[in-house]
Tab-separated table of C-alpha atoms in Angstrom:
chain	number	residue	atom	x	y	z
A	1	MET	CA	0.002	-0.002	-0.001
A	2	ALA	CA	1.426	3.380	-0.949
A	3	VAL	CA	1.863	5.592	2.071
A	4	PRO	CA	1.270	9.328	1.579
A	5	THR	CA	4.646	11.050	1.547
A	6	GLU	CA	5.061	14.573	2.845
A	7	SER	CA	8.833	14.854	2.603
A	8	LEU	CA	11.787	13.448	0.681
A	9	ASP	CA	13.595	12.207	3.773
A	10	ASP	CA	12.727	8.580	3.039
A	11	ARG	CA	14.876	6.161	1.045
A	12	ARG	CA	14.340	6.753	-2.672
A	13	PHE	CA	15.876	4.686	-5.463
A	14	ALA	CA	15.623	4.972	-9.224
A	15	LEU	CA	16.781	2.650	-12.002
A	16	LEU	CA	16.962	4.088	-15.511
A	17	LEU	CA	17.246	1.629	-18.419
A	18	ALA	CA	17.726	3.153	-21.873
A	19	VAL	CA	18.790	1.613	-25.163
A	20	SER	CA	19.422	3.644	-28.334
A	21	GLN	CA	21.615	1.306	-30.357
A	22	TYR	CA	20.800	-2.213	-31.486
A	23	ALA	CA	22.933	-4.948	-33.020
A	24	ASP	CA	19.935	-6.261	-34.959
A	25	ALA	CA	19.756	-4.173	-38.143
A	26	THR	CA	15.962	-4.672	-38.272
A	27	LEU	CA	15.578	-2.587	-35.123
A	28	SER	CA	15.726	1.133	-35.828
A	29	ARG	CA	18.200	3.255	-33.943
A	30	LEU	CA	16.473	5.623	-31.532
A	31	ARG	CA	17.611	9.159	-30.782
A	32	SER	CA	15.543	10.086	-27.756
A	33	PRO	CA	16.631	7.550	-25.081
A	34	ALA	CA	20.007	9.298	-24.642
A	35	ALA	CA	18.538	12.720	-24.033
A	36	ASP	CA	15.572	11.340	-22.056
A	37	ALA	CA	17.552	9.193	-19.620
A	38	VAL	CA	20.228	11.798	-18.923
A	39	ALA	CA	17.715	14.599	-18.385
A	40	LEU	CA	15.545	12.475	-16.079
A	41	ARG	CA	18.582	11.086	-14.221
A	42	ASP	CA	19.955	14.542	-13.442
A	43	LEU	CA	16.557	15.709	-12.202
A	44	LEU	CA	15.914	12.697	-9.974
A	45	ALA	CA	19.460	12.699	-8.584
A	46	ASP	CA	19.375	16.388	-7.664
A	47	PRO	CA	19.157	16.321	-3.837
A	48	GLU	CA	17.075	19.504	-3.876
A	49	VAL	CA	14.552	18.139	-6.381
A	50	GLY	CA	14.204	14.355	-6.587
A	51	GLY	CA	16.576	13.151	-3.904
A	52	PHE	CA	16.859	9.726	-5.524
A	53	ALA	CA	19.890	7.441	-5.481
A	54	VAL	CA	20.042	6.783	-9.227
A	55	THR	CA	21.431	3.766	-11.062
A	56	SER	CA	21.799	4.198	-14.844
A	57	VAL	CA	22.120	1.370	-17.333
A	58	PHE	CA	22.662	2.645	-20.893
A	59	ASP	CA	22.892	0.597	-24.107
A	60	GLU	CA	23.490	-2.681	-22.307
A	61	LYS	CA	22.916	-6.310	-23.297
A	62	ALA	CA	19.847	-8.177	-22.079
A	63	GLN	CA	21.683	-10.166	-19.405
A	64	ALA	CA	23.228	-7.002	-17.960
A	65	MET	CA	19.791	-5.333	-17.926
A	66	ARG	CA	18.202	-8.294	-16.103
A	67	LEU	CA	21.034	-8.382	-13.574
A	68	ALA	CA	20.687	-4.628	-12.988
A	69	VAL	CA	16.945	-4.953	-12.377
A	70	GLU	CA	17.321	-7.863	-9.940
A	71	GLU	CA	20.155	-6.197	-8.001
A	72	PHE	CA	18.235	-2.917	-7.879
A	73	LEU	CA	15.039	-4.438	-6.470
A	74	THR	CA	16.658	-6.902	-4.057
A	75	ASP	CA	16.982	-6.087	-0.334
A	76	ARG	CA	14.696	-3.067	-0.462
A	77	ARG	CA	12.766	-2.138	2.664
A	78	PRO	CA	8.945	-1.909	2.862
A	79	ASP	CA	9.021	1.881	3.272
A	80	ASP	CA	11.390	2.462	0.324
A	81	LEU	CA	10.253	4.148	-2.860
A	82	VAL	CA	11.550	2.563	-6.069
A	83	LEU	CA	11.205	3.965	-9.573
A	84	VAL	CA	11.986	1.987	-12.733
A	85	TYR	CA	12.178	3.845	-16.056
A	86	LEU	CA	12.593	2.203	-19.510
A	87	SER	CA	13.200	3.858	-22.868
A	88	CYS	CA	13.790	1.388	-25.711
A	89	HIS	CA	12.021	-0.632	-28.402
A	90	GLY	CA	9.258	-2.996	-27.278
A	91	LEU	CA	8.552	-6.191	-29.202
A	92	VAL	CA	5.748	-8.733	-29.175
A	93	ASP	CA	6.247	-12.371	-30.114
A	94	ALA	CA	3.818	-14.739	-31.849
A	95	ARG	CA	2.153	-15.558	-28.529
A	96	ARG	CA	1.610	-11.837	-27.774
A	97	ARG	CA	4.263	-11.743	-25.070
A	98	LEU	CA	5.871	-8.333	-24.605
A	99	TYR	CA	9.658	-7.923	-24.522
A	100	PHE	CA	11.892	-4.886	-23.990
A	101	ALA	CA	14.737	-4.761	-26.480
A	102	ALA	CA	18.351	-4.653	-25.285
A	103	ARG	CA	21.455	-3.834	-27.339
A	104	ASP	CA	21.902	-7.504	-28.293
A	105	THR	CA	18.221	-8.386	-28.765
A	106	ILE	CA	17.449	-10.365	-31.940
A	107	LYS	CA	13.971	-9.625	-33.191
A	108	ASN	CA	13.124	-13.207	-34.107
A	109	ARG	CA	14.769	-14.679	-30.984
A	110	LEU	CA	13.030	-12.689	-28.250
A	111	ALA	CA	12.755	-15.440	-25.668
A	112	SER	CA	16.534	-15.801	-25.442
A	113	SER	CA	17.656	-12.239	-26.212
A	114	GLY	CA	14.968	-9.877	-24.946
A	115	VAL	CA	13.860	-8.725	-21.471
A	116	GLU	CA	10.347	-10.073	-20.954
A	117	ALA	CA	7.802	-7.730	-19.433
A	118	HIS	CA	6.341	-10.576	-17.354
A	119	TRP	CA	9.796	-11.236	-15.877
A	120	LEU	CA	10.054	-7.545	-14.886
A	121	LEU	CA	6.648	-7.792	-13.267
A	122	GLU	CA	7.752	-10.800	-11.217
A	123	GLN	CA	10.784	-8.888	-9.967
A	124	LEU	CA	8.557	-6.015	-8.905
A	125	GLU	CA	6.247	-8.483	-7.141
A	126	ASP	CA	9.186	-9.951	-5.247
A	127	CYS	CA	10.471	-6.484	-4.199
A	128	ARG	CA	9.542	-5.584	-0.622
A	129	ALA	CA	9.147	-1.861	-1.369
A	130	ARG	CA	5.475	-0.987	-1.021
A	131	ARG	CA	5.737	2.091	-3.229
A	132	GLN	CA	6.701	1.407	-6.833
A	133	VAL	CA	6.637	3.708	-9.851
A	134	VAL	CA	7.140	2.293	-13.350
A	135	VAL	CA	7.562	4.682	-16.310
A	136	LEU	CA	7.590	3.216	-19.836
A	137	ASP	CA	8.527	5.568	-22.661
A	138	CYS	CA	9.067	2.941	-25.322
A	139	CYS	CA	7.500	1.239	-28.248
A	140	PHE	CA	5.508	-1.910	-27.792
A	141	SER	CA	6.031	-3.581	-31.184
A	142	GLY	CA	8.441	-3.651	-34.083
A	143	ALA	CA	6.334	-1.357	-36.315
A	144	PHE	CA	7.760	2.129	-36.602
A	145	ALA	CA	6.646	5.407	-38.126
A	146	GLN	CA	9.063	8.245	-38.797
A	147	ARG	CA	10.365	9.566	-35.441
A	148	ALA	CA	7.928	7.192	-33.719
A	149	LYS	CA	7.756	4.003	-31.767
A	150	GLY	CA	4.539	1.966	-32.054
A	151	ASP	CA	2.611	-1.346	-32.021
A	152	THR	CA	-0.615	-3.175	-32.038
A	153	ASP	CA	-2.507	-3.407	-28.779
A	154	VAL	CA	-0.666	-5.479	-26.178
A	155	ALA	CA	-3.013	-4.887	-23.197
A	156	LEU	CA	-0.473	-3.191	-20.995
A	157	GLY	CA	-2.843	-2.809	-18.091
A	158	GLU	CA	-3.374	-6.557	-17.890
A	159	ARG	CA	0.311	-7.354	-18.367
A	160	LEU	CA	1.569	-5.037	-15.622
A	161	VAL	CA	-1.164	-5.290	-13.011
A	162	GLY	CA	0.299	-8.260	-11.108
A	163	GLU	CA	-0.621	-8.632	-7.461
A	164	GLY	CA	1.613	-5.919	-6.068
A	165	ARG	CA	0.430	-3.167	-3.776
A	166	GLY	CA	1.180	0.514	-4.268
A	167	ARG	CA	2.324	0.341	-7.885
A	168	VAL	CA	1.826	3.203	-10.362
A	169	VAL	CA	2.531	2.530	-14.041
A	170	LEU	CA	2.844	5.405	-16.523
A	171	THR	CA	3.220	4.850	-20.255
A	172	ALA	CA	3.833	7.332	-23.036
A	173	SER	CA	0.934	6.078	-25.192
A	174	ARG	CA	-1.797	3.513	-25.611
A	175	GLY	CA	-0.874	0.105	-26.905
A	176	THR	CA	-2.266	0.954	-30.353
A	177	GLU	CA	-0.529	4.322	-30.681
A	178	TYR	CA	2.932	5.554	-31.501
A	179	SER	CA	5.226	7.058	-28.871
A	180	PHE	CA	6.843	9.966	-30.693
A	181	GLU	CA	10.384	11.210	-30.429
A	182	GLY	CA	11.074	14.962	-30.568
A	183	GLU	CA	11.470	16.547	-33.990
A	184	PRO	CA	15.191	16.759	-34.854
A	185	THR	CA	16.678	20.206	-35.509
A	186	GLU	CA	19.603	20.622	-37.845
A	187	GLY	CA	22.858	21.291	-35.985
A	188	GLN	CA	21.293	20.544	-32.566
A	189	PRO	CA	21.565	17.519	-30.265
A	190	PRO	CA	18.716	15.037	-30.609
A	191	ALA	CA	15.468	16.014	-28.936
A	192	GLY	CA	13.974	13.926	-26.197
A	193	SER	CA	10.701	12.057	-26.588
A	194	VAL	CA	7.497	14.053	-26.334
A	195	PHE	CA	6.370	12.280	-23.149
A	196	THR	CA	9.578	12.275	-21.081
A	197	THR	CA	10.356	15.810	-22.165
A	198	ALA	CA	6.972	16.867	-20.811
A	199	LEU	CA	7.576	15.032	-17.515
A	200	VAL	CA	10.973	16.655	-17.065
A	201	SER	CA	9.699	20.099	-18.065
A	202	GLY	CA	6.800	19.964	-15.614
A	203	ILE	CA	9.088	19.151	-12.679
A	204	THR	CA	11.932	21.478	-13.713
A	205	SER	CA	9.647	24.493	-14.155
A	206	GLY	CA	7.491	23.711	-11.138
A	207	GLU	CA	4.390	23.985	-13.318
A	208	ALA	CA	3.377	20.395	-12.522
A	209	ASP	CA	2.811	21.397	-8.867
A	210	ALA	CA	-0.907	21.916	-9.415
A	211	ASP	CA	-1.802	22.519	-5.762
A	212	ASN	CA	1.253	24.753	-5.054
A	213	ASP	CA	2.229	22.739	-1.990
A	214	GLY	CA	5.930	22.593	-2.848
A	215	HIS	CA	5.765	18.899	-3.828
A	216	ILE	CA	5.054	17.261	-7.170
A	217	SER	CA	3.281	13.935	-6.943
A	218	VAL	CA	3.348	11.184	-9.542
A	219	ASP	CA	-0.264	12.011	-10.387
A	220	GLU	CA	0.548	15.723	-10.850
A	221	ALA	CA	3.544	14.952	-13.060
A	222	TYR	CA	1.447	12.597	-15.163
A	223	ALA	CA	-1.429	15.075	-15.498
A	224	TYR	CA	0.981	17.814	-16.638
A	225	ALA	CA	2.668	15.520	-19.141
A	226	PHE	CA	-0.674	14.315	-20.452
A	227	GLU	CA	-1.801	17.861	-21.230
A	228	LYS	CA	1.525	18.864	-22.798
A	229	VAL	CA	1.568	15.804	-25.059
A	230	ARG	CA	-1.949	16.568	-26.242
A	231	GLU	CA	-1.125	20.262	-26.740
A	232	ALA	CA	1.885	19.270	-28.833
A	233	GLY	CA	-0.456	17.577	-31.263
A	234	ALA	CA	1.262	14.208	-30.934
A	235	GLN	CA	-1.007	11.347	-31.899
A	236	GLN	CA	-0.511	9.535	-28.612
A	237	THR	CA	-2.372	9.360	-25.346
A	238	PRO	CA	-0.300	8.823	-22.173
A	239	GLN	CA	-1.798	6.216	-19.844
A	240	ARG	CA	-1.718	5.630	-16.100
A	241	TRP	CA	-2.564	2.520	-14.097
A	242	LEU	CA	-2.884	2.468	-10.320
A	243	TYR	CA	-2.612	-0.897	-8.554
A	244	GLY	CA	-3.410	-0.988	-4.867
A	245	ALA	CA	-1.969	2.477	-4.278
A	246	GLU	CA	-3.543	4.669	-1.642
A	247	GLY	CA	-2.535	8.235	-0.999
A	248	SER	CA	-0.076	10.259	-2.993
A	249	ILE	CA	3.476	9.311	-3.968
A	250	VAL	CA	5.706	12.385	-4.012
A	251	LEU	CA	8.034	12.368	-7.003
A	252	ALA	CA	9.975	15.593	-6.421
A	253	ARG	CA	10.151	18.927	-4.673
A	254	THR	CA	9.106	21.944	-6.653
A	255	PRO	CA	12.477	23.474	-7.659
A	256	VAL	CA	11.241	27.062	-7.930
A	257	ASP	CA	8.802	29.174	-5.929
A	258	ILE	CA	5.322	29.148	-7.436
A	259	GLY	CA	4.509	32.641	-8.697
A	260	GLU	CA	8.066	33.490	-9.635
A	261	THR	CA	9.448	33.259	-13.140
A	262	THR	CA	9.816	29.571	-13.835
A	263	ARG	CA	12.769	27.906	-15.443
A	264	THR	CA	12.487	26.535	-18.939
A	265	GLU	CA	15.887	24.876	-19.208
A	266	PRO	CA	16.686	21.467	-17.630
A	267	VAL	CA	17.905	21.438	-14.046
A	268	PRO	CA	21.746	21.563	-14.043
A	269	ARG	CA	23.372	18.240	-13.455
A	270	ARG	CA	24.604	17.357	-9.980
A	271	ALA	CA	26.574	14.441	-8.688
A	272	SER	CA	24.361	11.386	-8.214
A	273	PRO	CA	24.046	10.185	-4.604
A	274	GLU	CA	24.867	6.668	-5.831
A	275	ALA	CA	28.010	5.831	-7.797
A	276	ARG	CA	27.376	4.798	-11.409
A	277	ILE	CA	28.071	1.228	-12.685
A	278	GLU	CA	38.549	4.055	-19.976
A	279	PRO	CA	50.514	6.304	-26.441
A	280	ALA	CA	48.993	9.873	-26.293
A	281	PRO	CA	49.990	12.069	-29.281
A	282	ALA	CA	53.175	13.994	-28.742
A	283	THR	CA	51.288	17.256	-28.822
A	284	VAL	CA	49.178	16.270	-25.822
A	285	PRO	CA	51.253	14.971	-22.883
A	286	PRO	CA	49.674	12.346	-20.604
A	287	ALA	CA	47.772	13.708	-17.654
A	288	GLY	CA	49.001	13.535	-14.074
A	289	PRO	CA	48.956	10.636	-11.625
A	290	GLU	CA	45.835	8.500	-11.465
A	291	THR	CA	45.431	8.204	-7.716
A	292	ARG	CA	41.721	8.567	-6.977
A	293	LEU	CA	38.500	6.864	-7.955
A	294	VAL	CA	35.746	9.473	-8.157
A	295	PRO	CA	32.022	9.407	-9.031
A	296	PRO	CA	31.089	10.831	-12.427
A	297	ARG	CA	30.156	14.504	-12.486
A	298	TRP	CA	29.487	17.054	-15.172
A	299	ARG	CA	32.785	18.917	-15.422
A	300	PRO	CA	35.549	19.668	-17.961
A	301	TRP	CA	39.301	19.151	-17.877
A	302	LEU	CA	42.415	20.931	-19.100
A	303	LEU	CA	44.912	19.118	-21.315
A	304	GLY	CA	48.640	19.543	-21.563
A	305	ALA	CA	51.053	22.375	-21.161
A	306	ALA	CA	49.147	24.664	-23.531
A	307	ALA	CA	46.064	24.480	-21.328
A	308	ALA	CA	48.170	25.006	-18.224
A	309	ALA	CA	49.586	28.107	-19.848
A	310	LEU	CA	46.081	29.456	-20.320
A	311	ILE	CA	45.431	29.054	-16.605
A	312	VAL	CA	48.587	30.932	-15.732
A	313	LEU	CA	47.635	33.650	-18.178
A	314	ALA	CA	44.137	33.788	-16.688
A	315	GLY	CA	45.626	34.360	-13.275
A	316	ALA	CA	47.939	37.050	-14.626
A	317	LEU	CA	44.982	38.815	-16.258
A	318	GLY	CA	43.174	38.900	-12.938
A	319	VAL	CA	40.402	36.434	-13.682
A	320	ARG	CA	41.105	34.505	-10.517
A	321	LEU	CA	37.911	34.321	-8.542
A	322	LEU	CA	39.173	33.367	-5.120
A	323	ASP	CA	39.288	36.072	-2.497
A	324	GLY	CA	41.436	34.842	0.358
A	325	ASP	CA	39.777	37.197	2.850
A	326	ALA	CA	36.266	35.925	2.270
A	327	GLY	CA	34.669	33.224	4.390
A	328	GLY	CA	36.279	31.331	7.242
A	329	GLY	CA	39.891	30.288	7.361
A	330	PRO	CA	41.260	26.922	6.393
A	331	GLU	CA	41.549	25.905	10.005
A	332	ASP	CA	37.795	25.995	10.446
A	333	GLY	CA	36.781	24.973	6.934
A	334	GLY	CA	34.810	28.188	6.486
A	335	VAL	CA	32.873	28.852	3.290
A	336	SER	CA	34.555	30.989	0.663
A	337	GLY	CA	32.184	33.362	-1.110
A	338	PRO	CA	29.862	34.196	-2.583
A	339	HIS	CA	31.823	35.914	-5.350
A	340	GLN	CA	30.688	37.385	-8.649
A	341	LEU	CA	32.079	37.118	-12.170
A	342	THR	CA	30.946	38.328	-15.548
A	343	VAL	CA	31.258	35.513	-18.121
A	344	GLU	CA	30.384	34.665	-21.688
A	345	ALA	CA	29.593	31.097	-22.695
A	346	PRO	CA	31.285	28.802	-23.300
A	347	TRP	CA	33.840	29.072	-20.494
A	348	ARG	CA	35.549	26.667	-18.104
A	349	LEU	CA	35.490	26.603	-14.328
A	350	VAL	CA	38.789	25.453	-12.799
A	351	VAL	CA	38.790	24.128	-9.241
A	352	ARG	CA	41.964	23.265	-7.343
A	353	GLY	CA	41.601	21.347	-4.088
A	354	GLN	CA	45.153	20.104	-3.420
A	355	ASP	CA	45.149	21.523	0.121
A	356	VAL	CA	41.639	20.388	1.099
A	357	ALA	CA	41.174	17.068	2.896
A	358	ASP	CA	38.075	15.147	3.970
A	359	GLU	CA	35.274	15.756	1.419
A	360	GLY	CA	37.399	17.860	-0.924
A	361	CYS	CA	36.196	21.039	-2.622
A	362	ARG	CA	32.548	21.616	-3.393
A	363	VAL	CA	31.810	24.641	-5.564
A	364	THR	CA	28.369	25.922	-6.597
A	365	VAL	CA	27.981	28.374	-9.498
A	366	THR	CA	24.632	30.194	-9.854
A	367	ASP	CA	23.618	32.193	-12.926
A	368	GLU	CA	21.299	35.193	-13.279
A	369	ALA	CA	18.278	32.931	-13.757
A	370	GLY	CA	18.926	31.269	-10.410
A	371	GLN	CA	20.055	27.953	-11.939
A	372	SER	CA	22.917	26.320	-10.043
A	373	GLN	CA	25.590	23.840	-11.075
A	374	THR	CA	27.494	22.103	-8.290
A	375	VAL	CA	30.753	20.162	-8.506
A	376	GLU	CA	32.173	18.315	-5.542
A	377	GLY	CA	34.833	15.925	-4.322
A	378	VAL	CA	37.657	17.859	-5.987
A	379	TYR	CA	41.054	17.052	-4.471
A	380	ALA	CA	43.344	17.960	-7.377
A	381	THR	CA	42.867	20.336	-10.328
A	382	GLU	CA	39.686	19.671	-12.273
A	383	TYR	CA	37.853	21.476	-15.074
A	384	PHE	CA	34.170	22.053	-15.775
A	385	GLN	CA	32.501	23.153	-18.994
A	386	MET	CA	30.076	26.001	-18.258
A	387	HIS	CA	27.239	27.240	-20.458
A	388	SER	CA	25.931	30.384	-18.773
A	389	SER	CA	26.541	34.025	-19.729
A	390	GLY	CA	26.242	37.246	-17.725
A	391	THR	CA	26.922	37.699	-14.023
A	392	VAL	CA	27.372	34.464	-12.051
A	393	GLU	CA	28.057	33.842	-8.390
A	394	TRP	CA	30.147	31.040	-6.972
A	395	GLU	CA	30.542	29.673	-3.469
A	396	ALA	CA	33.035	27.129	-2.135
A	397	ASN	CA	32.779	24.972	0.973
A	398	HIS	CA	36.358	25.702	2.061
A	399	ALA	CA	38.575	28.766	1.953
A	400	ASP	CA	41.462	26.683	0.596
A	401	CYS	CA	39.523	25.809	-2.542
A	402	GLU	CA	41.075	27.745	-5.412
A	403	VAL	CA	38.585	28.739	-8.087
A	404	LEU	CA	39.599	30.124	-11.483
A	405	GLN	CA	37.880	31.036	-14.717
A	406	GLN	CA	39.185	30.083	-18.159
A	407	PRO	CA	37.320	32.207	-20.730
A	408	THR	CA	37.299	29.552	-23.503
A	409	ALA	CA	36.096	25.987	-24.054
A	410	ASN	CA	39.752	25.025	-24.731
A	411	GLU	CA	39.041	23.279	-28.038
A	412	GLN	CA	41.529	20.475	-28.830
A	413	ARG	CA	42.385	18.446	-31.887
A	414	LEU	CA	41.751	14.724	-31.906
A	415	PRO	CA	43.132	12.220	-31.010
A	416	PHE	CA	44.035	12.684	-27.366
A	417	VAL	CA	44.116	10.761	-24.079
A	418	TRP	CA	42.088	11.759	-21.063
A	419	ARG	CA	42.330	10.344	-17.567
A	420	ILE	CA	40.274	9.992	-14.419
A	421	SER	CA	40.034	12.819	-11.859
A	422	GLN	CA	40.315	15.677	-14.354
A	423	GLY	CA	36.696	16.259	-15.268
A	424	ASP	CA	35.160	16.879	-18.673
A	425	THR	CA	37.332	16.850	-21.774
A	426	PRO	CA	38.095	20.018	-23.713
A	427	ALA	CA	35.816	20.769	-26.615
A	428	PHE	CA	36.531	19.066	-29.950
A	429	SER	CA	35.075	18.825	-33.443
A	430	ALA	CA	34.810	15.324	-34.870
A	431	GLY	CA	32.434	15.017	-37.808
A	432	ASP	CA	29.625	12.542	-37.356
A	433	ALA	CA	31.191	10.296	-34.664
A	434	VAL	CA	34.089	9.644	-32.311
A	435	THR	CA	35.617	6.351	-31.184
A	436	VAL	CA	36.525	5.863	-27.514
A	437	ASP	CA	39.030	3.223	-26.357
A	438	VAL	CA	38.991	2.625	-22.595
A	439	LEU	CA	42.546	2.411	-21.244
A	440	ASN	CA	41.854	1.767	-17.555
A	441	PHE	CA	38.609	1.005	-15.696
A	442	HIS	CA	40.196	1.742	-12.291
A	443	GLY	CA	38.408	-1.122	-10.589
A	444	THR	CA	34.871	-0.328	-11.805
A	445	ASP	CA	32.559	-2.787	-13.599
A	446	GLY	CA	32.171	-0.474	-16.585
A	447	CYS	CA	32.719	3.005	-17.902
A	448	GLU	CA	29.768	5.289	-18.622
A	449	LEU	CA	30.475	7.718	-21.492
A	450	GLU	CA	28.394	10.756	-22.293
A	451	LEU	CA	28.860	13.132	-25.224
A	452	HIS	CA	27.556	16.676	-24.711
A	453	ALA	CA	27.161	19.765	-26.896
A	454	ILE	CA	29.442	22.595	-25.848
A	455	GLU	CA	26.788	25.151	-26.783
A	456	ASP	CA	24.326	24.295	-24.027
A	457	GLY	CA	25.532	21.124	-22.331
A	458	ARG	CA	22.746	18.896	-23.674
A	459	ALA	CA	23.450	15.183	-23.777
A	460	ILE	CA	23.856	13.934	-27.326
A	461	SER	CA	24.698	10.257	-27.006
A	462	PHE	CA	25.998	7.819	-24.443
A	463	ALA	CA	27.285	4.304	-23.973
A	464	THR	CA	28.235	2.009	-21.117
A	465	VAL	CA	31.476	0.114	-21.877
A	466	PRO	CA	31.892	-3.181	-19.973
A	467	THR	CA	35.376	-4.267	-18.927
A	468	ASP	CA	35.505	-6.713	-21.810
A	469	GLY	CA	34.083	-4.227	-24.274
A	470	GLU	CA	35.365	-3.238	-27.705
A	471	PRO	CA	36.096	0.392	-28.743
A	472	THR	CA	32.869	2.375	-28.505
A	473	VAL	CA	31.425	4.787	-31.064
A	474	LEU	CA	29.556	7.903	-29.911
A	475	GLU	CA	27.422	9.661	-32.541
A	476	THR	CA	27.569	13.482	-32.692
A	477	TYR	CA	24.332	13.902	-34.670
A	478	GLY	CA	25.865	16.956	-36.349
A	479	ALA	CA	26.591	18.822	-33.112
A	480	SER	CA	29.955	20.573	-33.006
A	481	PRO	CA	32.007	21.193	-30.983
A	482	THR	CA	31.324	18.588	-28.285
A	483	TYR	CA	32.971	17.144	-25.180
A	484	VAL	CA	32.915	13.952	-23.130
A	485	ALA	CA	31.650	14.362	-19.567
A	486	ASP	CA	33.701	13.224	-16.548
A	487	THR	CA	33.971	9.455	-16.168
A	488	THR	CA	35.414	6.875	-13.779
A	489	CYS	CA	37.807	5.589	-16.418
A	490	SER	CA	40.727	6.719	-18.549
A	491	PHE	CA	40.356	6.662	-22.336
A	492	ARG	CA	41.692	7.624	-25.750
A	493	ILE	CA	39.338	9.419	-28.108
A	494	THR	CA	39.745	9.632	-31.885
A	495	ALA	CA	37.664	11.074	-34.713
A	496	GLY	CA	35.468	8.800	-36.812
A	497	ARG	CA	34.380	5.188	-36.389
């Protein structure tokens, strides 16, 4: 039975499963799962909005997806809230059984290569969490229209009802309708799907908070998305099923005050509360020692002596942001800031935390619209691609955190090597794709790669590379220049496939 939730102080867990690329040539490549999953992940993981511990599984094989689901749902407590999100193809076999398609799914061998919906239902039934939210933004057959995912009716309500208590299931469309992806725009990263984009927009802007109570429930988020999908003219009807749920399940806090100007851009990415499961050219010397395993964050890095020279020059020109007299001293770990800076996108935030122990440096940058981007756990020198213009404020958690501005995106030529603990890569231009070779996994089970547009930071494509994986191709979809977000691996990146 779903217990009404008035705060986000309970244990909240989310599993995001998204597949864009398929080995089976008869399954169309999808654009939207990359943008959808990253946007939703960042929103749910934001401690001031969703407060979820998020596990992301991108472009994985069926066995890895099944293992991720079982591990995610095992050992949950009755009072936990669990959310499972899927964005992929959906396929129906000759006996009308529904399967979710993984990277290695073979269309005419679904029983052995797909993830069966009934199996997912059984895992949810076995999970002890009494509050469960399932969001399906995927097709439910192998029939596709342009920019769409669709099927014949597969009776989703009957397939997902089960015997569980407190389960809410949201789908992007009816079983007989298409689930449309966003219209692509030339020179821009791929748009998200109509349904997930509406969900994210309603929470990000606060407009989904219909009763203005500071919380957005699952029902409110669904109602907002339903209206936005219909207003967009998409020929799809989002659906909701409620099984044994009583009361309201709170999905997120309202991120802005109702009545104030609402935000229209996605919430800036923050570090997820749960860790996520890669011979350099002579012109780009190898990076420094690889001594620390860090969680992925959205932040850039600086390559080589040329980049270092830019930092020195920036300091000489007086763009150093740190004011040693502000905040408490290093002996008491006092906060440094806030400080102001006038910037023009794209620019790079440089944080040096060599003299800071314990949790390392945490720096928050807030733009004129009130949107904040936080980076944390910085113990060395790390670099962060920034996309705001105008007057920004920054604040650090410790007076010994050194904060600098580099007034460029530091575009580099490919190929180059990038290593752990340095943040996002510099910007680069690479045609229609780049190839990434993981050099060192640093003890992790896989390396999660994300390609972003330097213009606005939007996610373009992603891949999860297992330890036994081959070189991975990331599509640029015409966006240029781009960068690879911070990872828990070291890698070499080259242009082309």
